Short mmCIF file of C-alpha atoms and ligand atoms in Angstrom, two decimals:
data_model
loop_
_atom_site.label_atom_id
_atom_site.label_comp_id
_atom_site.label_asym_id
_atom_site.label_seq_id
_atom_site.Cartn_x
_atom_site.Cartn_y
_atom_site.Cartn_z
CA UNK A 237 -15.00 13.66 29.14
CA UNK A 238 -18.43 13.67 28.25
CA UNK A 239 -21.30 16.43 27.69
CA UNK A 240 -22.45 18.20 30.45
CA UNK A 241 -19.26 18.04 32.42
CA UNK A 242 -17.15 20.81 33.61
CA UNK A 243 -14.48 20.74 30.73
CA UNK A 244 -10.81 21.42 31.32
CA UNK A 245 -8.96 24.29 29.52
CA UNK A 246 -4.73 23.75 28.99
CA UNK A 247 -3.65 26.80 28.67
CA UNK A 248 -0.22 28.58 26.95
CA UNK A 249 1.94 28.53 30.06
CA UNK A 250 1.63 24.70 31.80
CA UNK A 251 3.73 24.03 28.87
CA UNK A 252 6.23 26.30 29.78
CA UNK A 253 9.96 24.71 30.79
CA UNK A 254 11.04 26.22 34.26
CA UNK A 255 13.53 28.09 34.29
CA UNK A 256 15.03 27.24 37.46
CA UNK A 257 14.36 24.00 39.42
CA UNK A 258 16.16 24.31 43.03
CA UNK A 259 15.67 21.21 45.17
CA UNK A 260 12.28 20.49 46.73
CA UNK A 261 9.53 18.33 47.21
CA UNK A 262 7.25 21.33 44.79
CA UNK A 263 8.67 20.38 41.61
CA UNK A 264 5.71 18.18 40.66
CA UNK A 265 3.57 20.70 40.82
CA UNK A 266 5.05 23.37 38.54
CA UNK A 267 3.35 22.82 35.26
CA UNK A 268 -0.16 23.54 37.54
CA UNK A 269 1.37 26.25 38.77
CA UNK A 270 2.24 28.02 35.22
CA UNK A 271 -1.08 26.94 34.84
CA UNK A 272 -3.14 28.65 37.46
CA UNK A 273 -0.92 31.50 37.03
CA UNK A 274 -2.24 32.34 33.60
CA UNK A 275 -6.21 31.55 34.50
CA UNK A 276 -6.24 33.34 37.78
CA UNK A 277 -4.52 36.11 36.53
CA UNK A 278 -3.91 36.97 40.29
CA UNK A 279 -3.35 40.73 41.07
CA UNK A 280 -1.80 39.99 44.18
CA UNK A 281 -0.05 36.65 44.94
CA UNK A 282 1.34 35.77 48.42
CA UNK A 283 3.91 32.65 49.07
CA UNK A 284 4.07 31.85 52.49
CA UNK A 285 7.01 29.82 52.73
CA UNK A 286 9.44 29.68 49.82
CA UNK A 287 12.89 28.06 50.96
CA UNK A 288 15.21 28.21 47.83
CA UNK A 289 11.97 29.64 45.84
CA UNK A 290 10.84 26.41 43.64
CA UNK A 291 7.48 26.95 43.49
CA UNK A 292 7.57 31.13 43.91
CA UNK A 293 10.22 31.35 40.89
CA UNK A 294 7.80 29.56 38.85
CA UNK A 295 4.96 31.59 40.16
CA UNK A 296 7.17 34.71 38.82
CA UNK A 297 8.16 33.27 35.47
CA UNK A 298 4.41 32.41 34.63
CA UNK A 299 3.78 36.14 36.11
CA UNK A 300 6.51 37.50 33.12
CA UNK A 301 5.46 35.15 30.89
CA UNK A 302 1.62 35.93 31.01
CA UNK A 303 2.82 40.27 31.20
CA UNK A 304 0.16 40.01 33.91
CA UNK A 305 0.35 43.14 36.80
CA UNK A 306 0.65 40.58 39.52
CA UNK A 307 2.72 42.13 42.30
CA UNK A 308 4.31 38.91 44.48
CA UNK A 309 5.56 38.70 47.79
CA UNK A 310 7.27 35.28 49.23
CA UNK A 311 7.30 35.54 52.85
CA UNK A 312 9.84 33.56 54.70
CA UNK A 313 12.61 34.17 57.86
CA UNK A 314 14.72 32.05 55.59
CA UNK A 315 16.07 29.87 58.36
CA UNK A 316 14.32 26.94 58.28
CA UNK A 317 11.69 24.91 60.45
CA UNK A 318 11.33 21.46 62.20
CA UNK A 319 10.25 19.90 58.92
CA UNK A 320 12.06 21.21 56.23
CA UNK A 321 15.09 21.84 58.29
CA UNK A 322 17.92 24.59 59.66
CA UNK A 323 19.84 25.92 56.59
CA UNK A 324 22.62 28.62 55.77
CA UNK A 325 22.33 32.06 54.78
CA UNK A 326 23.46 30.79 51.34
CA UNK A 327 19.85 30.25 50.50
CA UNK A 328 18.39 33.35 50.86
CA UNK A 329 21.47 34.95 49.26
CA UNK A 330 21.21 32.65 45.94
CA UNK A 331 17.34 33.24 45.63
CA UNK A 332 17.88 37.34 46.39
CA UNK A 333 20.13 37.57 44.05
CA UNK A 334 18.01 35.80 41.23
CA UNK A 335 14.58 37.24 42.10
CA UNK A 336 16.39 40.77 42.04
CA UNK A 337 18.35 40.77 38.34
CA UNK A 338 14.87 38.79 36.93
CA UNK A 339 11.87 39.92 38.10
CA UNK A 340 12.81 42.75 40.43
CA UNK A 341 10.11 45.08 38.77
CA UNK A 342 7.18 43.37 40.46
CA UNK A 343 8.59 40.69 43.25
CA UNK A 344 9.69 41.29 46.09
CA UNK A 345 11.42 38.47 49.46
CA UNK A 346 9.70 39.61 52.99
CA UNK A 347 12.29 38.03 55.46
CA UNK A 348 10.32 37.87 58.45
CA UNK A 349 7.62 35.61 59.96
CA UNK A 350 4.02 34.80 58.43
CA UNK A 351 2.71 37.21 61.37
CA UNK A 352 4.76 39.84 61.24
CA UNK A 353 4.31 40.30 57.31
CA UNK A 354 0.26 40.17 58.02
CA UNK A 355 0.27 44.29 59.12
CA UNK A 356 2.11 44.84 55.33
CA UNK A 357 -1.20 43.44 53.78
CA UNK A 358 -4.37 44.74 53.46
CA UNK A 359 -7.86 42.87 53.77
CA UNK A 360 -9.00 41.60 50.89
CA UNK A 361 -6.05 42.37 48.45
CA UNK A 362 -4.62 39.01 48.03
CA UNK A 363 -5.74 36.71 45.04
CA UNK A 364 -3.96 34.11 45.07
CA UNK A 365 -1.75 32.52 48.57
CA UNK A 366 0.42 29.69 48.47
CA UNK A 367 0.64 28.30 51.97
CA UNK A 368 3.61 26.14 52.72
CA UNK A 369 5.59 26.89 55.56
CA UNK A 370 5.74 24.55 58.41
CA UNK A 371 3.46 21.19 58.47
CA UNK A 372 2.25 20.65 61.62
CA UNK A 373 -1.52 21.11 62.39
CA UNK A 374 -1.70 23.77 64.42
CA UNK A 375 1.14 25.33 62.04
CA UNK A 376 -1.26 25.49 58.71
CA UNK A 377 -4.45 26.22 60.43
CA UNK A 378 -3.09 29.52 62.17
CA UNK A 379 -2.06 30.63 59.15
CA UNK A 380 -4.86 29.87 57.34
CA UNK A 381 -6.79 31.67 59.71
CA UNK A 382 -4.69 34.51 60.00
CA UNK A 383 -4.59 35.15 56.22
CA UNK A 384 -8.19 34.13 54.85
CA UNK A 385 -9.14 38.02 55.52
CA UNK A 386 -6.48 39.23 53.68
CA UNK A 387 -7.86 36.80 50.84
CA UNK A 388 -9.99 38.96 47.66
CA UNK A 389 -13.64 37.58 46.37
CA UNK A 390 -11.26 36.21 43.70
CA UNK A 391 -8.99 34.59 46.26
CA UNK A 392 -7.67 31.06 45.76
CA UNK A 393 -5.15 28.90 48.85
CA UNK A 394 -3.39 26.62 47.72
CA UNK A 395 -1.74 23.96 50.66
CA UNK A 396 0.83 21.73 50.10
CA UNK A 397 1.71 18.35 51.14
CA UNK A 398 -1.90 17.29 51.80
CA UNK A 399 -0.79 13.91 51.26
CA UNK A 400 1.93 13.63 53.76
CA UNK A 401 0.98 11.68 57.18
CA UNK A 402 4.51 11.31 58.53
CA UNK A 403 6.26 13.15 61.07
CA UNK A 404 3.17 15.03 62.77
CA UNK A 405 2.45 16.75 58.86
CA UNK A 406 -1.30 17.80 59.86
CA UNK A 407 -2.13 19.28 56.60
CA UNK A 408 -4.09 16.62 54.91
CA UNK A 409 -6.51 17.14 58.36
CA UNK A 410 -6.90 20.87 57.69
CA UNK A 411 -7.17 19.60 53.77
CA UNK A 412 -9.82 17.31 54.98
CA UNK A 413 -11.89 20.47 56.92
CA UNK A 414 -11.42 23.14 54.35
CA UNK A 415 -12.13 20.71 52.01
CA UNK A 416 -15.84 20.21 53.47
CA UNK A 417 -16.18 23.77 53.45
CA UNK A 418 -15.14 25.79 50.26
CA UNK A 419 -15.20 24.54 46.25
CA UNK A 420 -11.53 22.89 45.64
CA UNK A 421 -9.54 20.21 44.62
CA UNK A 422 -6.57 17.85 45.15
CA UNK A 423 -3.08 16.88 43.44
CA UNK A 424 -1.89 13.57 45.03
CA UNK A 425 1.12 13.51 43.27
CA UNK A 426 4.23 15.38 44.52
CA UNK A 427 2.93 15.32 48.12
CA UNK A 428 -0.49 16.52 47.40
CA UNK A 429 -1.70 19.87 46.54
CA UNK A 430 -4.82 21.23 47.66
CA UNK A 431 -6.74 24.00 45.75
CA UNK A 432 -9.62 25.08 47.57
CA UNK A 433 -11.32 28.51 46.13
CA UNK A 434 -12.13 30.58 49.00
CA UNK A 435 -13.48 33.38 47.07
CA UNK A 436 -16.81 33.58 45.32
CA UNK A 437 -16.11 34.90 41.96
CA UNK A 438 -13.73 32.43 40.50
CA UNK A 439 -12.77 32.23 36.98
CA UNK A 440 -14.42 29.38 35.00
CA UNK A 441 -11.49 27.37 34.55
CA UNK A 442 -11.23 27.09 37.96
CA UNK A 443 -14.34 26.24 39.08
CA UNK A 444 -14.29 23.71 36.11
CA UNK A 445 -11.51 22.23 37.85
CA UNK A 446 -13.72 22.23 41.51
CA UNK A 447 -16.28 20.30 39.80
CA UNK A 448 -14.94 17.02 38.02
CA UNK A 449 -16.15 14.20 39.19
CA UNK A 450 -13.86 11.37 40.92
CA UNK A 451 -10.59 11.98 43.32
CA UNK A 452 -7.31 12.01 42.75
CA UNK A 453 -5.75 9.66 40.02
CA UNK A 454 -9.22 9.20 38.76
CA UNK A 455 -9.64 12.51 37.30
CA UNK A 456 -7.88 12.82 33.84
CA UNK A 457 -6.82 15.90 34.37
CA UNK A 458 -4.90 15.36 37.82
CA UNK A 459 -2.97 12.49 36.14
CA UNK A 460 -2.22 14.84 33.00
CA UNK A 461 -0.78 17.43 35.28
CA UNK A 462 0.83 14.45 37.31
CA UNK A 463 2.52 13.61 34.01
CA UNK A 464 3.95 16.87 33.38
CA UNK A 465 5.68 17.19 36.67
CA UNK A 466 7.57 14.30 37.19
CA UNK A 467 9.18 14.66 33.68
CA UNK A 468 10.54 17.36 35.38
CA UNK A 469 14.51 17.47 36.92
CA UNK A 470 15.86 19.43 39.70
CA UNK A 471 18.78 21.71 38.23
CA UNK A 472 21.90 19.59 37.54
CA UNK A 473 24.27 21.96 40.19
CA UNK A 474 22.48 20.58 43.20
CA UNK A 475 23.31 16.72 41.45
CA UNK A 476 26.84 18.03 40.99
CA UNK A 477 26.79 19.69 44.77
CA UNK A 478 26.13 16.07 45.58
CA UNK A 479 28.68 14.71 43.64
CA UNK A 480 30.78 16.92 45.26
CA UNK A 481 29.77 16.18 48.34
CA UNK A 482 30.27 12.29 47.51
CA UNK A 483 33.82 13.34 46.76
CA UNK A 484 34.34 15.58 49.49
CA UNK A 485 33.40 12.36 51.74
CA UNK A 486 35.80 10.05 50.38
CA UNK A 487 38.15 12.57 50.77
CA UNK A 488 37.17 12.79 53.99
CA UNK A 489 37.73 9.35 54.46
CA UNK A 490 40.41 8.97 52.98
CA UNK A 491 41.98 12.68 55.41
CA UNK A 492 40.43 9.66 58.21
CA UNK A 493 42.33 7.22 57.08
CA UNK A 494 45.69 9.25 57.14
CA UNK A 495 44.72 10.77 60.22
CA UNK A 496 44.35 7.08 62.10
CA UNK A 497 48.13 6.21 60.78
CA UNK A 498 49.40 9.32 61.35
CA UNK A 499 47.77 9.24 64.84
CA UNK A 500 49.89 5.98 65.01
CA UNK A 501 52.53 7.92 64.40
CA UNK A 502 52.52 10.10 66.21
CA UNK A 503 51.52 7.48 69.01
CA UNK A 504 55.33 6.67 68.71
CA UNK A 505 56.62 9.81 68.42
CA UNK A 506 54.67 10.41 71.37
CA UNK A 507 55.98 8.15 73.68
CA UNK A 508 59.23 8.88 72.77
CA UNK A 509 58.89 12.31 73.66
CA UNK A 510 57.32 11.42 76.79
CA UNK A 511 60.81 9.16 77.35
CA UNK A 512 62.73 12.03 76.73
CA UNK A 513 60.61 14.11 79.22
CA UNK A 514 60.95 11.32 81.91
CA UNK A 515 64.90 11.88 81.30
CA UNK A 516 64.92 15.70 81.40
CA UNK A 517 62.54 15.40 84.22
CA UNK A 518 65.28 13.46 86.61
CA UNK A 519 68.31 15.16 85.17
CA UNK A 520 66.52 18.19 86.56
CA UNK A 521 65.47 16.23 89.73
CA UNK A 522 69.39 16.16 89.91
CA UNK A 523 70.28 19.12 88.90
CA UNK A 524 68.09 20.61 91.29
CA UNK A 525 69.28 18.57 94.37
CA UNK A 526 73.10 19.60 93.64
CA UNK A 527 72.06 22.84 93.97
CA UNK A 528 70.01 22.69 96.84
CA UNK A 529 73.43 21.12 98.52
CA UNK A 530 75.16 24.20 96.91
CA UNK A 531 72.99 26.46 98.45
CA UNK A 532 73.05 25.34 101.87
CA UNK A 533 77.38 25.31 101.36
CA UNK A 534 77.04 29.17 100.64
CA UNK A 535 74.46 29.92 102.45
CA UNK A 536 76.67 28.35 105.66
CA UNK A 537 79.71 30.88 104.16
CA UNK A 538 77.45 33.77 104.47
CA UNK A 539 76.62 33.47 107.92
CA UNK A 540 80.02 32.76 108.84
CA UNK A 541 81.38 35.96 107.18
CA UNK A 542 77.95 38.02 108.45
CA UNK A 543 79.50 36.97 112.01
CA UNK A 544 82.41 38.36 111.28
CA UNK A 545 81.51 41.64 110.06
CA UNK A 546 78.76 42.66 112.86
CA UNK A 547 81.70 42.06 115.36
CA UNK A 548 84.21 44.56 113.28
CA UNK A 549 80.98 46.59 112.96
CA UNK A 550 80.54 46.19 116.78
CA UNK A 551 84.07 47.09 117.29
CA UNK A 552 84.23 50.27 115.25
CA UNK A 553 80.71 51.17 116.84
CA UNK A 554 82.63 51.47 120.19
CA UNK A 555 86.18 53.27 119.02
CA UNK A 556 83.83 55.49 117.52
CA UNK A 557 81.83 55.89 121.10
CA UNK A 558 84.91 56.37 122.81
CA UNK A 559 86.38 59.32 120.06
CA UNK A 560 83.10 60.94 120.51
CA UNK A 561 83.22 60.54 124.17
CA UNK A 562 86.85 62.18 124.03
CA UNK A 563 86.03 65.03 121.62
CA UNK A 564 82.94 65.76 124.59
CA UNK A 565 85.25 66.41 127.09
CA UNK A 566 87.29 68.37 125.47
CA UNK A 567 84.78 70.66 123.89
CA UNK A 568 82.91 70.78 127.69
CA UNK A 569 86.68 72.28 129.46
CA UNK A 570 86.37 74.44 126.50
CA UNK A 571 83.28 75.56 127.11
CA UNK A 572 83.77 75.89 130.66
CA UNK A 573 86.94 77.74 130.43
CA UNK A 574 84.98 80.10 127.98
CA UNK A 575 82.46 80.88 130.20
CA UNK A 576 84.40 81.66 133.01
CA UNK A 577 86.56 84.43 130.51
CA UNK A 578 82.69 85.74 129.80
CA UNK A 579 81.56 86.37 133.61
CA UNK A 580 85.15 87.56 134.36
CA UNK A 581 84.67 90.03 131.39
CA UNK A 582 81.09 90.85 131.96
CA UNK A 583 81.51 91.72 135.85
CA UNK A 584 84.46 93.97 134.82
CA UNK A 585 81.80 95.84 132.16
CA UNK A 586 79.01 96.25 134.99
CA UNK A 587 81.55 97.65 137.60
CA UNK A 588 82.95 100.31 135.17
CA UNK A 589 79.63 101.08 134.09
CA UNK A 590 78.21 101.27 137.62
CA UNK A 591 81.39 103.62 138.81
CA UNK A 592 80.51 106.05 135.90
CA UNK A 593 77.09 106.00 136.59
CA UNK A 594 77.47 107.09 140.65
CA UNK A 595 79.80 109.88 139.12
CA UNK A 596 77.92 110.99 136.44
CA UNK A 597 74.99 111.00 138.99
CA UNK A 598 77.15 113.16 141.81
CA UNK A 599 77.57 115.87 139.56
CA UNK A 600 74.26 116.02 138.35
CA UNK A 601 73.15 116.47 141.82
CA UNK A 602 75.63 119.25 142.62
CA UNK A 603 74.43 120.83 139.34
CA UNK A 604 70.76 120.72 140.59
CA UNK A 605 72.04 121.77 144.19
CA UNK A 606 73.30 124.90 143.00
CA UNK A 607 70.39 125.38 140.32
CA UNK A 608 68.33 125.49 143.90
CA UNK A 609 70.41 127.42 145.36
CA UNK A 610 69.86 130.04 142.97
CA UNK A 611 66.28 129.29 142.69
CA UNK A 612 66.33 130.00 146.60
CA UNK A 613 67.80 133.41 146.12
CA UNK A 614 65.48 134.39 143.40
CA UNK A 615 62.46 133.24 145.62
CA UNK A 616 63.71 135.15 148.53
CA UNK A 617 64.54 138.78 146.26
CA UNK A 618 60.96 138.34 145.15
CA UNK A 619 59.01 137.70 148.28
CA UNK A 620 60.71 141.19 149.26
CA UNK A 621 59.97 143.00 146.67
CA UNK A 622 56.54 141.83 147.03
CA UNK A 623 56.44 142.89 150.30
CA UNK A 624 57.35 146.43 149.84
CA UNK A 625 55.18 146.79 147.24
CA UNK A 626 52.09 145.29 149.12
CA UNK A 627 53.27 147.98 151.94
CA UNK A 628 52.98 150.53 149.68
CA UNK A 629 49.98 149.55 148.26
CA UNK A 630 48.46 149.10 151.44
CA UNK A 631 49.66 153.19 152.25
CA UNK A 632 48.08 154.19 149.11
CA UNK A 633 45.08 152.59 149.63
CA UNK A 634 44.77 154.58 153.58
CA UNK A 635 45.50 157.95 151.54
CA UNK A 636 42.84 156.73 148.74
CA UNK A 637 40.22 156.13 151.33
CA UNK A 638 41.06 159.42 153.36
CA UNK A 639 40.60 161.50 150.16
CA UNK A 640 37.59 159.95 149.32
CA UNK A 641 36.44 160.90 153.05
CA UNK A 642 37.63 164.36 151.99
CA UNK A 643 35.89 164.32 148.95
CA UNK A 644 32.74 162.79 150.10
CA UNK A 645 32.07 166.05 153.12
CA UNK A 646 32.84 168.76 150.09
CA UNK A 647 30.36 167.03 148.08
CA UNK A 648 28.22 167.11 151.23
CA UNK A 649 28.60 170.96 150.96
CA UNK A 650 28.53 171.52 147.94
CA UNK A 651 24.94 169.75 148.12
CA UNK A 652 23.79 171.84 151.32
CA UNK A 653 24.66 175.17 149.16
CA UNK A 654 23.12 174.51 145.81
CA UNK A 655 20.18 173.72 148.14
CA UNK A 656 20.04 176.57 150.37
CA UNK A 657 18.50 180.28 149.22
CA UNK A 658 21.16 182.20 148.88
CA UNK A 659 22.37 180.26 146.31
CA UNK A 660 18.82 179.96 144.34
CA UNK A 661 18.70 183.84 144.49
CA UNK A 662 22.06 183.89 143.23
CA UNK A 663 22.05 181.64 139.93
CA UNK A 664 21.11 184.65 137.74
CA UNK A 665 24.36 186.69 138.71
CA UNK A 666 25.64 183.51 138.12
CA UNK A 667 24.37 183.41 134.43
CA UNK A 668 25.64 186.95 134.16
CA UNK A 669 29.26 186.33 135.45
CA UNK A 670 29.65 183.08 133.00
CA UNK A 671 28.09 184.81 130.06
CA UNK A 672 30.56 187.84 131.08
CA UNK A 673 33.43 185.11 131.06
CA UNK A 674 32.55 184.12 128.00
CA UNK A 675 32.33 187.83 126.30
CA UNK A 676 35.86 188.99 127.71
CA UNK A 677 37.84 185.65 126.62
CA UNK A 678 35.93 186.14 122.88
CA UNK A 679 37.30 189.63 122.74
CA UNK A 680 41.00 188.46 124.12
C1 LIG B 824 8.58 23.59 53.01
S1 LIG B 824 9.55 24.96 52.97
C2 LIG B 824 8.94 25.85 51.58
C3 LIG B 824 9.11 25.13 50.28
C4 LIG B 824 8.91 25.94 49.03
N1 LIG B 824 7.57 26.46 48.90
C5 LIG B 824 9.34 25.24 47.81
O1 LIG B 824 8.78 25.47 46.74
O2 LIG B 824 10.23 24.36 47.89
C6 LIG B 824 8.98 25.86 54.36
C7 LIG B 824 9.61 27.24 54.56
O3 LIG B 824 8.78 27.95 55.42
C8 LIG B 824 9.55 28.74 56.28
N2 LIG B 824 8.74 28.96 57.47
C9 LIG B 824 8.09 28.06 58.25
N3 LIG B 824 7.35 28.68 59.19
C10 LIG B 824 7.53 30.01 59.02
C11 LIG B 824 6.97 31.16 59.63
N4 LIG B 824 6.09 31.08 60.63
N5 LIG B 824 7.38 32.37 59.20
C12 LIG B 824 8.27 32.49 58.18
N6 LIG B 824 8.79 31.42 57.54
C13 LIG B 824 8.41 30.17 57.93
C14 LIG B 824 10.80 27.95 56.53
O4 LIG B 824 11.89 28.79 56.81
C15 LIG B 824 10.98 27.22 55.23
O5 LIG B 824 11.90 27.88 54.39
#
């Protein structure tokens, strides 16, 4: 590299062996990504799209390895998508459990969608955002768009797969825009890794980077990273998962292979069941039609003996009419004969009755006869006596009236005296006479 020019830095950490390498098309790219780690020195980093964690596990080890504060969040529904395909919960379990026992203290899985973890970040805390979850065009650029606010003044995106063109991949287009746009630069190894610095205070090494001269494999440095990365291995277990798998196939094969002659087999054994069936089905075909005869036979029996009984039945029906008709007759003379003793009996008890009744009622009346009789007398004694005394009271009341005449005319004269004279000359001899009287009976 000569004077003037931006100069790369290596750092401590692109040296650094991974300590877990799961499957994936990232694994090229992990020595850059120890790398960037260390001269970022992001205070927020955000992986959208992580699968069984290759590149976010080496984003985490570079975080512990630097002791940086970095808090990291890998966003993913762990499921899948059209390009990297439908997988198990498996995945997500495996990469829980290893994010949780090693760097638990400052990482942390999001399961959900890009857009539903957006509300969990604020804007402008994010320094550095892997983007890598599905491929198409429309895919990257909506979440691009959706998460450049979120990005910091330091903030740095890196895409992946900028170099794939297959299978509707649109990244390398966005790559191609963005590209235009912001300070960055390309990986073209490993699928292609764009770094475009969307931030304007970038660290030197960075911006170092953003200005070499030349593309792709023409840039020393790209090749050197290049280099490191495809020394490196995926983890021998997913080789030995394949093994297994390779195994599990020929056993498969092989379980195919026994199946087909056992199938054969039991081709034979299948037919001669279905002989045997074909010979229980027409011994029961016979079966069956001796019975039917048998039915029928008994069937015939039972009406013949149901004939027979409803005529005794009919028979006794009548003997028992005719009882009953018997024991009527009788019990109607009885009846009859009973009534007759009743009305003989009852007229006898009303005559006897009656004949004490008219004699009963014959000596009442003499009773009340003579009690008139009597009555009669009485009425006649009293009329007379009332009689005699009216006489007399009619005498008395003559003599009553003629002494009253009496008494009226001396009261007449006595009136005519005390009014004459003689009498007024009189009243003191009078006066003397009485007080005389009086003298001679107080001295007797
Ligand atoms: C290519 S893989 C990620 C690879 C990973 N970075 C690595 O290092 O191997 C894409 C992942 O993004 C996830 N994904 C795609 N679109 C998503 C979305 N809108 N929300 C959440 N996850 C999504 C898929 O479930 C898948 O696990």
């Amino acid at each position: 590299m000569s004077a003037g020019h931006p100069i790369f830095t290596p750092n401590e950490a692109m040296s650094l062996a991974p300590a877990r390498i799961p499957p994936s098309a990232w694994i090229g790219h992990l020595p850059f990504a120890f790398w960037i780690v260390e001269e970022a020195q992001p205070r927020m980093l955000v992986e959208l799209g992580s699968h069984h964690g290759t590149s976010y596990l080496a984003f985490c080890q570079a975080v512990r390895h630097c002791a940086l504060q970095t808090r990291c969040y890998a966003v993913d529904t762990w499921s899948g998508d059209e390009h990297s395909g439908l997988y198990g919960e498996d995945v997500f379990e495996t990469l829980n459990a290893i994010n949780q026992r090693e760097y638990g203290g400052f990482s942390a899985l999001m399961r959900m969608t890009f857009d539903e973890a957006l509300g969990y970040f604020p804007d402008g805390g994010i320094d550095l955002l892997h983007i890598d979850g599905l491929h198409t065009y429309d895919a990257v650029r909506h979440d691009f768009d959706t998460w450049l606010p979120k990005l910091s003044e330091r903030g740095v995106v890196l895409f992946h797969d900028t170099m794939v063109r297959e299978r509707d991949f649109g990244v390398w287009r966005l790559w191609a825009e963005l590209s235009a746009r912001y300070p960055s630069f390309e990986f073209q190894h490993g699928h292609g890794l764009g770094v475009l610095l969307v931030g304007a205070e970038q660290p030197q090494a960075l911006r170092s980077l953003a200005a070499l001269p030349g593309t792709g494999m023409d840039v020393p440095v790209l090749r050197l990273f290049e280099a490191l990365g495809t020394r490196l291995q995926p983890d021998p277990e997913p080789l030995l998962a394949r093994r297994i798998d390779e195994v599990a196939a020929s056993v498969t094969r092989l379980r195919g292979d026994i199946d087909s002659s056992m199938r054969l087999k039991f081709e034979d054994v299948r037919r001669d069941v279905e002989t045997l069936h074909e010979m229980a089905r027409a011994a029961e075909d016979a079966l069956r039609a001796t019975l039917a005869e048998e039915i029928a036979r008994l069937r015939e029996a039972l009406a013949i003996q149901s004939e027979q009984v409803s005529t005794r039945h009919e028979e006794a029906r009548r003997e028992c009419l005719d009882a009953l008709a018997a024991q009527d007759d009788k019990f109607a003379r009885a009846v009859a004969q009973s009534e007759a003793r009743f009305e003989a009996s009852l007229q006898a008890s009303i005559a006897a009755v009656r004949a004490d009744e008219a004699s009963a009622a014959e000596a009442r009346e003499e009773e009340a006869q003579g009690r008139f009789d009597a009555l009669q007398r009485a009425l006649h004694d009293a009329q007379a006596q009332l009689q005699s005394e009216q006489e007399q009271a009619r005498a008395l009341s003559e003599r009553l009236a003629t002494e009253e005449a009496r008494g009226q005319s001396l009261a007449d004269r006595l009136q005519d005296i005390e009014a004459s004279r003689s009498w007024k000359l009189t009243a003191p001899l009078r006066r003397c006479m009485g007080w005389l009287r009086g003298s001679r009976s107080g001295t007797d």
